[in-house]
Amino acid sequence: QVPLVESGGGLVQAGESLRLACAASGWRFDLFGMGWFRQAPGKERQFVASISRRSSNKAYAELVKERFTISRDNAKNTVYLQINSLKPEDTAGYYCAAGVVGKGYEYWGQGTQVTVSS
């Protein structure tokens, strides 16, 4: 298992913003594509965003593309998810994942909770 640690979640009011971070250590972060996923209680895990190894390719779920921005800093071994104008429906556990082309996302963090009040 590749070590991944998410941070930056919390309890916020609708309309506020958060910047989530996922830090890796002890492995070649720059060789992996990264993704963000979320899962609310009683619901299936959803894809949120992804970013390629050198940030040349980014992808977003249709429901979040106008408010979410994924980025990475390979020098810091960290991938970020900027979330603006948070909505109550964004409430979920947010997880980062690492993968290699052709293999999918094989490694997952423990998640960070985002809770948005009305």
XYZ file of C-alpha atoms in Angstrom:
118
model
C 0.000 0.000 0.000
C 1.288 3.451 -0.956
C 1.098 5.901 1.981
C -1.378 8.721 1.370
C -2.672 11.171 3.979
C -5.518 13.601 3.332
C -6.094 16.806 5.264
C -8.003 20.073 5.064
C -11.543 18.910 5.663
C -13.832 20.359 8.276
C -17.220 21.790 9.122
C -18.071 24.847 7.043
C -21.063 26.910 6.060
C -22.537 26.822 2.572
C -20.755 29.247 0.262
C -17.375 28.922 1.958
C -14.288 27.307 0.463
C -11.839 24.591 1.433
C -8.532 23.390 0.099
C -7.920 19.715 0.623
C -4.443 18.240 0.471
C -3.126 14.733 0.031
C 0.481 14.153 0.963
C 2.663 11.233 -0.026
C 5.952 10.174 1.451
C 8.489 7.445 0.915
C 7.661 6.780 -2.727
C 7.910 8.321 -6.183
C 4.850 10.522 -6.169
C 5.818 12.033 -9.530
C 5.343 8.665 -11.254
C 1.645 8.425 -10.353
C -1.519 9.958 -11.625
C -3.726 11.188 -8.789
C -7.442 11.354 -8.244
C -9.977 12.628 -5.746
C -13.131 10.727 -4.853
C -15.900 11.285 -2.348
C -18.444 9.144 -0.599
C -21.456 10.218 1.437
C -23.191 7.897 3.916
C -25.436 5.430 2.133
C -24.168 6.438 -1.295
C -21.699 5.027 -3.779
C -18.215 6.409 -4.102
C -18.060 9.162 -6.713
C -15.228 10.289 -8.917
C -14.454 13.967 -8.360
C -11.307 14.919 -10.259
C -8.044 13.570 -11.576
C -4.680 14.906 -12.632
C -1.923 13.298 -14.632
C 1.657 12.864 -13.533
C 2.897 16.176 -14.913
C -0.418 18.054 -14.687
C -0.842 18.046 -18.453
C -4.256 16.362 -18.206
C -7.070 17.109 -15.787
C -10.574 15.752 -15.568
C -13.614 16.616 -13.464
C -16.961 15.101 -12.727
C -19.716 17.065 -14.431
C -21.335 18.033 -11.135
C -18.213 19.653 -9.695
C -16.240 21.034 -12.635
C -17.368 24.641 -12.168
C -16.368 24.828 -8.506
C -13.540 22.316 -8.011
C -9.913 22.625 -9.078
C -7.329 19.884 -8.846
C -3.612 20.634 -8.807
C -0.370 19.045 -7.698
C 3.073 20.073 -6.561
C 5.499 17.267 -7.259
C 8.267 19.026 -5.343
C 6.067 18.760 -2.240
C 4.659 15.318 -3.065
C 1.178 16.736 -2.640
C -2.047 16.876 -4.631
C -4.704 19.477 -3.827
C -8.402 19.928 -4.324
C -9.694 23.482 -4.123
C -13.423 23.559 -3.488
C -15.237 26.869 -3.857
C -18.825 27.790 -3.069
C -19.430 24.670 -1.046
C -22.927 23.249 -1.021
C -24.581 20.928 1.510
C -24.597 18.194 -1.136
C -20.789 18.309 -1.132
C -20.840 16.773 2.334
C -18.854 13.545 2.150
C -15.625 11.843 2.999
C -13.009 12.862 0.464
C -10.309 10.411 -0.556
C -7.237 10.713 -2.704
C -5.906 7.858 -4.756
C -2.793 7.053 -6.747
C -2.558 5.042 -9.907
C -0.419 4.140 -12.873
C -1.576 4.296 -16.468
C -3.136 1.001 -17.450
C -3.692 -0.157 -13.867
C -6.219 2.294 -12.457
C -6.264 3.657 -8.917
C -4.680 1.038 -6.702
C -3.728 3.030 -3.606
C -6.031 5.029 -1.336
C -5.813 7.339 1.636
C -7.988 7.165 4.738
C -10.022 10.229 3.804
C -10.866 13.634 5.237
C -14.401 14.644 6.145
C -16.072 17.671 4.585
C -19.338 18.740 6.179
C -21.285 21.690 4.794
C -24.145 23.225 6.751
C -27.013 25.152 5.194
